[in-house]
Structure formats: C-alpha cells, structure tokens
Short mmCIF file of C-alpha atoms and ligand atoms in Angstrom, two decimals:
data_model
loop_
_atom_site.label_atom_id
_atom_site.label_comp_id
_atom_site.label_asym_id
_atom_site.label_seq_id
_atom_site.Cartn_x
_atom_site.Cartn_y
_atom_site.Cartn_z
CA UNK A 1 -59.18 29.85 -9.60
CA UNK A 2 -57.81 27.57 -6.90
CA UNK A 3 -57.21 23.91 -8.46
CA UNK A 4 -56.73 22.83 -5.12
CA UNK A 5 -59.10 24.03 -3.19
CA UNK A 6 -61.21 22.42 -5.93
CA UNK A 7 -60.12 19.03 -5.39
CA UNK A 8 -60.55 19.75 -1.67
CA UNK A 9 -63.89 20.45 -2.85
CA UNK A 10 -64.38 17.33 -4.62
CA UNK A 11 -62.93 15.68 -1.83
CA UNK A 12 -65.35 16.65 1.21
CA UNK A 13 -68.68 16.92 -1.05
CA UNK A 14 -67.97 14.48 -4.02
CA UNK A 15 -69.52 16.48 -6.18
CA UNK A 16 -68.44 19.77 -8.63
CA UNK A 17 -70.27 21.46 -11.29
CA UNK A 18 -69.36 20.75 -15.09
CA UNK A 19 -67.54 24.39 -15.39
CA UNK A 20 -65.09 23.34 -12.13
CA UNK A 21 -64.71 20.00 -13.59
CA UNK A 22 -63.68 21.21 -16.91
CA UNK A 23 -61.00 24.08 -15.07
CA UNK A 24 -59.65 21.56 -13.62
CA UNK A 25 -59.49 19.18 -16.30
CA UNK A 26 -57.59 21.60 -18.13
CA UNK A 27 -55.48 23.16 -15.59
CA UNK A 28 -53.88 19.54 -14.72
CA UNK A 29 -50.39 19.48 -13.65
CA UNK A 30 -47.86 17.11 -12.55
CA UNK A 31 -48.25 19.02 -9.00
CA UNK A 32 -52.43 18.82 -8.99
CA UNK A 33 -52.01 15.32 -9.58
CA UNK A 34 -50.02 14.85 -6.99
CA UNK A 35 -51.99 16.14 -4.44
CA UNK A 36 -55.25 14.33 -6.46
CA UNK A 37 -53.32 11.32 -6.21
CA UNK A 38 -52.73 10.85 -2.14
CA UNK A 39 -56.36 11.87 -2.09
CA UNK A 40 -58.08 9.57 -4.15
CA UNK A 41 -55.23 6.82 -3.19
CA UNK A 42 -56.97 7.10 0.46
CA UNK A 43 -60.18 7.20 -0.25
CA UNK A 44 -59.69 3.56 -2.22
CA UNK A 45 -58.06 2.35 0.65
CA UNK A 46 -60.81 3.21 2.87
CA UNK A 47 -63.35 1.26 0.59
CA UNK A 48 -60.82 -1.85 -0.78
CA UNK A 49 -58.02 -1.75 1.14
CA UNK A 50 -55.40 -3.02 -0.83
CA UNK A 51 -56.60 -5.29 -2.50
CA UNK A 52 -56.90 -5.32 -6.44
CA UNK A 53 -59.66 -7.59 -8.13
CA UNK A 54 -59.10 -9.91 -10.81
CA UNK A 55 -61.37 -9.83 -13.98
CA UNK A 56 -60.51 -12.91 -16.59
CA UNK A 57 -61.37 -10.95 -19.84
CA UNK A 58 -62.12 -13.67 -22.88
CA UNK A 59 -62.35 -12.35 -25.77
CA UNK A 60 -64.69 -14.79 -27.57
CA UNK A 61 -64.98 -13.13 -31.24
CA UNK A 62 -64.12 -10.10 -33.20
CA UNK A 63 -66.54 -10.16 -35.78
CA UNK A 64 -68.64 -6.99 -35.50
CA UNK A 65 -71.60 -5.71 -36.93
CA UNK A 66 -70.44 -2.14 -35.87
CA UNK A 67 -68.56 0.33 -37.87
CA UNK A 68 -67.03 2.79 -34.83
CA UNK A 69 -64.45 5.04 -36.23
CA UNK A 70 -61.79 4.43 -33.88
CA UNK A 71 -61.85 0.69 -33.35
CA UNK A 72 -59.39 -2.00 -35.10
CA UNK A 73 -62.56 -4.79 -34.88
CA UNK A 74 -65.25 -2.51 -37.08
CA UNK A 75 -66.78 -3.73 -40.04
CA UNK A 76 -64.89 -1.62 -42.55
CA UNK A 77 -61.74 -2.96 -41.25
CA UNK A 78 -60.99 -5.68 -44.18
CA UNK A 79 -57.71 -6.68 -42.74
CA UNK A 80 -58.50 -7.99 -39.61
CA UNK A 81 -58.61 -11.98 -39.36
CA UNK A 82 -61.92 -12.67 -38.13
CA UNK A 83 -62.05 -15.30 -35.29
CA UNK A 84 -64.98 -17.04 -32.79
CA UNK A 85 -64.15 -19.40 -29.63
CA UNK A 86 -66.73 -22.49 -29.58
CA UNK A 87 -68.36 -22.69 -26.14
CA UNK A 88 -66.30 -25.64 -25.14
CA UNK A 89 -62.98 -22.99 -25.75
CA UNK A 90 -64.51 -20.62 -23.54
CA UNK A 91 -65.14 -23.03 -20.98
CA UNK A 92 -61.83 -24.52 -21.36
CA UNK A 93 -60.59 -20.29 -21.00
CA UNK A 94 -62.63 -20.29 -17.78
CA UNK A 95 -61.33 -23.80 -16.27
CA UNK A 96 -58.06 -22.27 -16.94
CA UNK A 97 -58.48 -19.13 -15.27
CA UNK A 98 -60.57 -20.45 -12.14
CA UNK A 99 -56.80 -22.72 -11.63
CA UNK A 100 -55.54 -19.20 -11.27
CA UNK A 101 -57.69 -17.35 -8.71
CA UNK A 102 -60.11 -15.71 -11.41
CA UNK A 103 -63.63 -15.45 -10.01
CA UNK A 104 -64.92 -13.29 -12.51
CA UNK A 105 -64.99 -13.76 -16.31
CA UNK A 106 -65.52 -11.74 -18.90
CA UNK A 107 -66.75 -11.97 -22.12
CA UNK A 108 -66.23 -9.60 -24.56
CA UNK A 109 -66.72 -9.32 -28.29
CA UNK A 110 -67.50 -7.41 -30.87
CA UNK A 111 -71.51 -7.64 -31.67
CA UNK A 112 -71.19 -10.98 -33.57
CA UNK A 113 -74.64 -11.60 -34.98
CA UNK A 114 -73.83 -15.41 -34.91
CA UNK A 115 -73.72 -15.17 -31.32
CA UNK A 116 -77.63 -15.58 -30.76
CA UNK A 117 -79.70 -15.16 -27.36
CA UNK A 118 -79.40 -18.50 -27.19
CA UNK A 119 -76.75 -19.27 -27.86
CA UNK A 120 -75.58 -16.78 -25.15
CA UNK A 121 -78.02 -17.69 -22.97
CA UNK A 122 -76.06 -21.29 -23.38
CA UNK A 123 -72.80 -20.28 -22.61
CA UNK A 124 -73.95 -18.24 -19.43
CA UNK A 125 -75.83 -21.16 -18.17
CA UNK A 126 -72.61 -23.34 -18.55
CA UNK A 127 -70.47 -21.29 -16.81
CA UNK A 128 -72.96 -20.88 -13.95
CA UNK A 129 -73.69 -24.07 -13.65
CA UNK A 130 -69.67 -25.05 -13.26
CA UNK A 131 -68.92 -21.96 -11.19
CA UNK A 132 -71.45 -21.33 -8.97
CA UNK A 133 -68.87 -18.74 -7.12
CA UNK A 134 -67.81 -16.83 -9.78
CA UNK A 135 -69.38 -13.32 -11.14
CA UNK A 136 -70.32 -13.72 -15.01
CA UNK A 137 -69.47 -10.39 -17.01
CA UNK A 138 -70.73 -9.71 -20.49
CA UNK A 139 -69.07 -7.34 -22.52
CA UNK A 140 -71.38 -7.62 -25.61
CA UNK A 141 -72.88 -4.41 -26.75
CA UNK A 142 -75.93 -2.99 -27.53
CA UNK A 143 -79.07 -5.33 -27.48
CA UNK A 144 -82.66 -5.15 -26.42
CA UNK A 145 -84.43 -5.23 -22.51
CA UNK A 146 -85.28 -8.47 -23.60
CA UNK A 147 -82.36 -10.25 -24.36
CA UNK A 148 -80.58 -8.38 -21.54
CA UNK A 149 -82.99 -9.67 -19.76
CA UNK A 150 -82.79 -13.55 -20.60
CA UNK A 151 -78.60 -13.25 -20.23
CA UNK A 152 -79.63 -12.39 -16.65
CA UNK A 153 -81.73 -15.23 -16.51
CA UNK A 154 -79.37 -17.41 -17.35
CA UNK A 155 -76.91 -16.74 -14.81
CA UNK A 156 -74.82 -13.34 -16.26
CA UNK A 157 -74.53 -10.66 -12.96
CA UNK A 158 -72.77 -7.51 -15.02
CA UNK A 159 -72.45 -6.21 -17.57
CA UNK A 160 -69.70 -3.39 -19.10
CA UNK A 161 -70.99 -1.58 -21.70
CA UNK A 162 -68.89 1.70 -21.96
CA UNK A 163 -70.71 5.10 -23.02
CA UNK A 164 -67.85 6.65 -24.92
CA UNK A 165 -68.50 10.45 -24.32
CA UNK A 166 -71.34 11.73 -23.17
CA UNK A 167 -71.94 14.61 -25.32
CA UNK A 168 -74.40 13.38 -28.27
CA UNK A 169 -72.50 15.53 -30.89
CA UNK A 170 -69.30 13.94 -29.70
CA UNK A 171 -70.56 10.85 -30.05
CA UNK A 172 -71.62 11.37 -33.65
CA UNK A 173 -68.26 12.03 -34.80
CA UNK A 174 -66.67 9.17 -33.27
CA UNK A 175 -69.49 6.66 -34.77
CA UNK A 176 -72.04 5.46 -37.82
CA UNK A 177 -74.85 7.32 -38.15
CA UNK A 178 -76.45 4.28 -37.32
CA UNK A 179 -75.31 4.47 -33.81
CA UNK A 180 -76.75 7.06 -31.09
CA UNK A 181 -75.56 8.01 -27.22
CA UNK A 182 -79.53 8.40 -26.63
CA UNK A 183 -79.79 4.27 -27.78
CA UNK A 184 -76.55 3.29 -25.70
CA UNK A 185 -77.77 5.77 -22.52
CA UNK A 186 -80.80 3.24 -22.90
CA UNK A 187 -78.94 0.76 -23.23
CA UNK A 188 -77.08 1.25 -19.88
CA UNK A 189 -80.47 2.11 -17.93
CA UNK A 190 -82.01 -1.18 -19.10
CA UNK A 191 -79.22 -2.79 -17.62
CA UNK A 192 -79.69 -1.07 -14.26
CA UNK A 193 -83.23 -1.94 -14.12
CA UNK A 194 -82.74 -5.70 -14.66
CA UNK A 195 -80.39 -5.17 -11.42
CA UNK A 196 -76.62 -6.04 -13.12
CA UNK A 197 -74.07 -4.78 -12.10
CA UNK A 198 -73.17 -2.28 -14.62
CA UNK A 199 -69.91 -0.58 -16.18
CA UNK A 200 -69.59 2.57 -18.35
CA UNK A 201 -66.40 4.22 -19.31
CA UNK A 202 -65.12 6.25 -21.90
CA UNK A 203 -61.74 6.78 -24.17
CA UNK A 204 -59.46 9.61 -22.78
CA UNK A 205 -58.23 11.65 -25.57
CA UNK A 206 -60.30 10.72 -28.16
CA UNK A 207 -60.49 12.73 -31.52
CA UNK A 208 -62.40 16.04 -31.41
CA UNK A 209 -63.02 15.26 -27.13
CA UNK A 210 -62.71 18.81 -24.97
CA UNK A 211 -62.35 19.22 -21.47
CA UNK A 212 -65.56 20.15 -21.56
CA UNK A 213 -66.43 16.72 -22.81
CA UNK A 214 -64.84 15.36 -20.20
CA UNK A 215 -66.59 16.90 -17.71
CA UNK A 216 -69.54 15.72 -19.31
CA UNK A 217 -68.94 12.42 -18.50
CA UNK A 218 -68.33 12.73 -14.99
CA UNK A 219 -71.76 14.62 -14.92
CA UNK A 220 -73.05 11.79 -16.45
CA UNK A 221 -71.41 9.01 -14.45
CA UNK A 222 -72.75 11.19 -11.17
CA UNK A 223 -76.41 10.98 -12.64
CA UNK A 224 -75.78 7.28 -13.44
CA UNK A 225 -74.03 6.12 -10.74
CA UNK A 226 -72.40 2.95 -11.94
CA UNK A 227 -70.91 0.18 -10.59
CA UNK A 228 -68.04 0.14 -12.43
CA UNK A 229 -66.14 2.56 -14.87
CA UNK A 230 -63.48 1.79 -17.55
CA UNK A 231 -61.43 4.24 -18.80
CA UNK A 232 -58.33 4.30 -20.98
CA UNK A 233 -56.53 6.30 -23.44
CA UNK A 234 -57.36 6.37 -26.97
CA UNK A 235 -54.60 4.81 -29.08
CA UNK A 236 -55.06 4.88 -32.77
CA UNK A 237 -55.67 1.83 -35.08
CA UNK A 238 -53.53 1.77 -38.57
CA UNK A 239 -56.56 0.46 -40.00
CA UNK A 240 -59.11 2.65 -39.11
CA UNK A 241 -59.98 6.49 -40.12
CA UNK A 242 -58.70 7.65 -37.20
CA UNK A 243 -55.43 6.03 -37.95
CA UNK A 244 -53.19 9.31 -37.97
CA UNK A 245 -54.72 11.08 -34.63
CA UNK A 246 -53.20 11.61 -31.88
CA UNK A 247 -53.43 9.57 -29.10
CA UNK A 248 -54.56 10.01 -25.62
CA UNK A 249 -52.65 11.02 -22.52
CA UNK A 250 -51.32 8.67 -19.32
CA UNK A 251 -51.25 11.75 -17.66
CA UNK A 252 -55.09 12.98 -18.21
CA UNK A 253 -56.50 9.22 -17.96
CA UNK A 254 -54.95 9.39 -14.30
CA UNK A 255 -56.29 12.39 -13.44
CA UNK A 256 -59.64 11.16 -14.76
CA UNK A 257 -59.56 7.87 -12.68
CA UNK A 258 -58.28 10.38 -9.38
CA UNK A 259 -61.60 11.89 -9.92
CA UNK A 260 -63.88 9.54 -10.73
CA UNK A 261 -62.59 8.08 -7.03
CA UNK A 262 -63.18 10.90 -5.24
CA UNK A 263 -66.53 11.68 -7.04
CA UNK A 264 -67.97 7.99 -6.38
CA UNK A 265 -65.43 6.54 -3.69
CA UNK A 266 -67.24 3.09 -3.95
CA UNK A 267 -66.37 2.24 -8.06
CA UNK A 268 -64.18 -0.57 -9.68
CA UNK A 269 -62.34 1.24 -11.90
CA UNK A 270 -60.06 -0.93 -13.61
CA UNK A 271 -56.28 -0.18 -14.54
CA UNK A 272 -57.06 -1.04 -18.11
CA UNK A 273 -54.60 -2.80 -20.74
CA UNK A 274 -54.92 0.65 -22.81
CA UNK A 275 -53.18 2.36 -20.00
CA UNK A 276 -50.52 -0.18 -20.28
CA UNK A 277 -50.23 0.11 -23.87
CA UNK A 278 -49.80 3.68 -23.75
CA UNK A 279 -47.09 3.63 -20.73
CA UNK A 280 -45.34 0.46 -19.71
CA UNK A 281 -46.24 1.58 -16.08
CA UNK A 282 -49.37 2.78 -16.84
CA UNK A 283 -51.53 0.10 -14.65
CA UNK A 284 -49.06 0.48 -11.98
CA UNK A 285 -49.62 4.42 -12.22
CA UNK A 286 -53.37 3.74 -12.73
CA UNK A 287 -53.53 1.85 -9.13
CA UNK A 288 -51.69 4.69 -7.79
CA UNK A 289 -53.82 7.39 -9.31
CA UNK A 290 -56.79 5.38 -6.94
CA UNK A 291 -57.51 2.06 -10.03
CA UNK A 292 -58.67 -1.20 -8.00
CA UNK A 293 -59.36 -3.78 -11.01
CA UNK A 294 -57.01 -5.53 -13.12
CA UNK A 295 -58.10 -7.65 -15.91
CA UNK A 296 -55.37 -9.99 -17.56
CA UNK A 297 -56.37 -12.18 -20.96
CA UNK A 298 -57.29 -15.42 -20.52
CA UNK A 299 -58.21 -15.49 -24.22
CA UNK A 300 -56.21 -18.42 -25.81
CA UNK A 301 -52.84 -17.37 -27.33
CA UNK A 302 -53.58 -18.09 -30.74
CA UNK A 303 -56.39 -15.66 -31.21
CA UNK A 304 -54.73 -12.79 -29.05
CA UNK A 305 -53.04 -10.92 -31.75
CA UNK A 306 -56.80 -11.19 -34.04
CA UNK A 307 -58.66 -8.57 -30.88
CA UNK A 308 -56.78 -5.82 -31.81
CA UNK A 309 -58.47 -2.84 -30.73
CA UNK A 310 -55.64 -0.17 -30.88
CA UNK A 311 -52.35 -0.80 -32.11
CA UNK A 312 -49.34 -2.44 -30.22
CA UNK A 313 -51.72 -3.76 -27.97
CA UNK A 314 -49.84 -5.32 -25.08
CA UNK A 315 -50.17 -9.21 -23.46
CA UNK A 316 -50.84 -10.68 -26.33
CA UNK A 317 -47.95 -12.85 -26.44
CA UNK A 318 -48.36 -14.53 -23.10
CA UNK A 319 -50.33 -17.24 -21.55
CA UNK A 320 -52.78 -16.76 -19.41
CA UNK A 321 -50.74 -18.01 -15.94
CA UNK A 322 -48.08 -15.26 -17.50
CA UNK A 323 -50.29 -12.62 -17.91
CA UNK A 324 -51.87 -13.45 -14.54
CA UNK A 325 -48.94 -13.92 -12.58
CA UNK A 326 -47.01 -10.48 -14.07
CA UNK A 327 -49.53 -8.27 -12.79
CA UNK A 328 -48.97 -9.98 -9.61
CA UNK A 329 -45.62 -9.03 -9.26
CA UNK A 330 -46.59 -5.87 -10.74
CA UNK A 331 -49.18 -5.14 -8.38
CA UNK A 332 -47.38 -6.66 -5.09
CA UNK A 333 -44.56 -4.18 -6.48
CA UNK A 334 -46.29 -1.27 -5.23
CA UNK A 335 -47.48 -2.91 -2.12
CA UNK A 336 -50.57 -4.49 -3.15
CA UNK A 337 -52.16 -7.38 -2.94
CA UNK A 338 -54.37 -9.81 -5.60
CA UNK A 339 -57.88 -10.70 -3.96
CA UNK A 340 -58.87 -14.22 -4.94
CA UNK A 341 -62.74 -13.28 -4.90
CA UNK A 342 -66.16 -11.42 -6.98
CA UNK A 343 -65.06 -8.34 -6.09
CA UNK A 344 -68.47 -6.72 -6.25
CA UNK A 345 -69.00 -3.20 -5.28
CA UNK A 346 -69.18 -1.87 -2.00
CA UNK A 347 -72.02 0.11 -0.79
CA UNK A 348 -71.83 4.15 -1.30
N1 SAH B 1 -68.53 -4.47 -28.61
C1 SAH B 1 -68.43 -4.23 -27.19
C2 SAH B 1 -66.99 -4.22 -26.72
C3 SAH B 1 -66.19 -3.10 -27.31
S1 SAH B 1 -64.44 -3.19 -27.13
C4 SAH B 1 -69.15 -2.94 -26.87
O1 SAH B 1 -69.68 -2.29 -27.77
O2 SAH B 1 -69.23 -2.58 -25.70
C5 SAH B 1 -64.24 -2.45 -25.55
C6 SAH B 1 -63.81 -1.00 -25.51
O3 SAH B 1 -62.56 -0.80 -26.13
C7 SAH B 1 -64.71 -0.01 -26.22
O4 SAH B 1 -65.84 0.28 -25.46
C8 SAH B 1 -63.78 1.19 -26.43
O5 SAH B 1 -63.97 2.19 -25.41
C9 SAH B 1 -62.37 0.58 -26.33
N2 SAH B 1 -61.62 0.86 -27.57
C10 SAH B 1 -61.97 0.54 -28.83
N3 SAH B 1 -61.09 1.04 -29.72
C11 SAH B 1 -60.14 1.70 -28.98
C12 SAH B 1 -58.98 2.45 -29.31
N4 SAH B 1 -58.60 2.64 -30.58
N5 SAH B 1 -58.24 2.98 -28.30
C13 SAH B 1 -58.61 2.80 -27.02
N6 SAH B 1 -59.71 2.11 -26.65
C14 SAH B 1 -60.48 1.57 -27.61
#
C-alpha cells in the first residue's frame, strides 16, 4: 500500500475509509509525518493563518462523581485533596485572564454534584454579564438536554465534552459500568442541537486502544463533525488502576492531529498541556503537526497541583501571566502569532 498516496488522498477528498485510516495509522513513520506535516501545516494556514487562539482553562473543582479508570480526579482516588473555587474566585480567574488577552474561558471540572444548574446557571450569567465579548466554555460532563439547555440560556456558547474512543467495547474497559459511549454520543448530539459550539477528543495511546480504534474515531469525528477536537496522549496516574501502563506516543498524537486537519480543515484543535507533559516541545510540535489552540491555566496557583489528571502534569507552578506569556514566546518561536479574540470556527 502507498502511505502517501493515501495522505494525498486524504488531502484532495478529506475523507478515507476506516481500513486506510487504520494502515496508515499503523504504518506511521518519521518520513509519513513529514510529508503529513507540510500538508496539514498548509491547510491551517489557509483557514487561521497564523494565528493561535487563546482558551483560559479554570479549573473550578476536582471533586467527581465519576470513577474513569485512567483519571487522577475519579472517585476511587482517596488521595487526591479535593478542592472547589467560589464564584467570586472564578470571576476573580476571569478578571485576571481578560488583563491578559483571554477571550475565552473555560471551565472545567470534574462532575461535582455541588455544582447545581443553578448554581451554574449563576456563574455563566456572571461572566456574561461582565464580558459581553468573551466565548464561555464549559467543560463539565455528562448532564441532561435540559440543563444543557439552561447553561445555554444563561450565556455558555461551547461546550468540550471529549468522547474518549469511539468503539463501545473500548470504552467499557476504560470506564464504570455505569458509564456508556451510547449516553456520552448523546450527550454530544444534545449539545449540537442546542447550537454550542461543541468539542470531542479522545486520549492517544490509551490502554487496550488499536489502530483500528483510532480510526474509529476519525470515522466518528467525520459523522459528527465538531467544532473543536482535543486530543492528547494518555499519561498514567500513580493513583489510578491504570497506574503501570504505558503511556501514549508524541509521535502518534501528531499524526492524529495531521489528520484530523486534513480530514476537517476548519477544526480548533488545541495543542493540549498532555502533549506538553509528554514532550517538553510537544505543543510546539503539536502547532507544527497543523494544532491552532492553546489553552494556558488561569486556575489560581494554590489549587494547581490538586487537578491532577496524569502525573507530572506541567504549568502548575506558574501564574497565570507566566503561563500565558511562555506560550507566547513559545508560540512566536516558531513564527506564530497569539490572536487576542473568540476564536470561533470558521466555516467548512
Ligand atoms: N469531567 C469532565 C472533564 C474531564 S477532564 C468531562 O467528563 O468531560 C478532561 C480530559 O482529560 C478528559 O476528557 C480526558 O480525555 C483527559 N484525561 C483524563 N485523564 C487523563 C490521563 N491519565 N492522561 C491523559 N489525559 C487524561
């Protein structure tokens, strides 16, 4: 089979069957990449230029009602220092960032069950009301059309809400029984309907993930069509059952974000912290590889270290205005530039 004539393929059609994807997938090679790479750099560059979007991420609590087998914040996980920001700490989190060029906040959590519609719905309205031009992101997990619905209401435009893998058997062994891909695909569609903007995404290297898995998920992503998709490497968690697995590859989470470009030119995919966890280039590597979103912490220092996900997280001994400002350089290092706006998604 020709790889190349493959990604040629991918290239001039967007679209390949789940059999080429997975060939591909597993045929990657420094030289593939390569020639991925100056493809999927382009096609960015025809849709963002070079600009690279700024996503605040707050991380507003870490208590979770979830027991997922790979994450540092489930239930199970005894030993980790349970935290929750007041709404006036978020909003101070938001004043801060909105000093810095942020125009879109995030908050994520694990799915606190103190955290209330309304009490939601409270926050959202706050920051709307203060800033009118910024994009609201919640990061929350799964919850009914309803309160989906009422977030919107109050003022929240997207909403990331990753689907993990794609292949329900997959999906069992990385989660609870009590959690289903058929209830988080809903999930995601609910979303749609209410008209956010809406991310999926999905660990690279995960335990027990194939190629074939991975090839799932782009044929998902192509049925989807998303507005945004987050992918990183798996890194394990000391305090979780996956603790002793391997974790994921730089090299196949670039390849992945290379062909999620080419496959839907138009997405934000972010150059996430795992990546720079697993590679201290890796978000440099991840704009290169075709990335357009970075998302520094804007969480306040003292809770950093309490959201671990993965282990030896990185950023979480820095200010915001650090954290903010080093991806600057970062990003201006490779020629560049931070955009000081929403950022919203372009049209296909
Ligand atoms: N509770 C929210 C937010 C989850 S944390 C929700 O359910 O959407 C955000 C993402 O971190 C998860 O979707 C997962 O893909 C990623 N993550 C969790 N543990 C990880 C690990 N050990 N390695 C890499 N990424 C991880």
């Amino acid at each position: 089979m020709d790889y190349f004539a493959l990604i040629d393929k991918l290239y001039s059609t967007r679209c390949l069957d789940k059999y080429e994807f997975a060939e591909l997938i597993k045929n990657q090679t420094q030289y593939l990449s390569e020639y991925l790479f100056e493809k999927s750099r382009s096609k960015a560059y025809e849709y963002y230029g070079n600009n690279i979007y700024l996503r605040g991420l707050i991380e507003f609590t870490n208590y979770c009602k979830n027991d997922c087998l790979y994450c540092g914040i489930r239930r199970s996980n005894s030993k980790a220092q349970r935290y929750r920001l007041t709404k006036e700490e978020i909003l101070l989190c938001c004043h801060e960032g909105y000093g810095l060029g942020f125009r879109t906040f995030v908050l994520q959590g694990g799915e606190d069950m103190y955290f209330k519609d309304k009490i939601i719905e409270d926050i959202v309205y706050s920051i709307r009301s203060e800033y009118p031009d910024c994009a609201i992101t919640l990061s929350i997990g799964e919850k009914t059309k309803e309160s989906y619905q009422k977030y919107f209401d109050a003022g929240a435009d997207r909403y990331l809400l990753r689907h993990e893998t794609a292949n329900p058997a997959h999906y069992e062994k990385l989660h609870p029984p009590d959690l289903s891909l058929k209830k988080r695909k809903e999930c995601l569609y609910n979303l749609k309907e209410i008209g956010y903007q809406v991310g999926c995404g999905f660990m690279v290297g995960s335990p027990y993930q194939t190629a074939e898995n991975l090839a799932e998920d782009m044929m998902f992503i192509k049925e989807f069509e998303p507005h945004m998709v987050g992918i990183g490497p798996f890194i394990p968690h000391t305090d979780t059952p996956f603790h002793d697995r391997q974790q994921g590859t730089v090299d196949v989470t670039l390849f992945m974000i290379g062909l999620l470009r080419l496959m839907q030119p138009n997405l934000l995919l972010p150059a996430t912290t795992a990546l720079g966890t697993a590679d201290p280039l890796g978000r440099e590597k991840g704009i290169k590889a075709g990335a357009n979103v970075v998302m520094p912490n804007l969480s306040p220092i003292e809770v950093r270290k309490k959201y671990m996900l993965y282990d030896n997280k990185i950023c979480t001994g820095d200010e915001a205005a650090e954290c903010r400002f080093c991806l600057q350089r970062r990003v201006e290092s490779i020629g560049y530039r931070i955009a000081v706006d929403r950022g919203d998604c372009k049209k296909l």
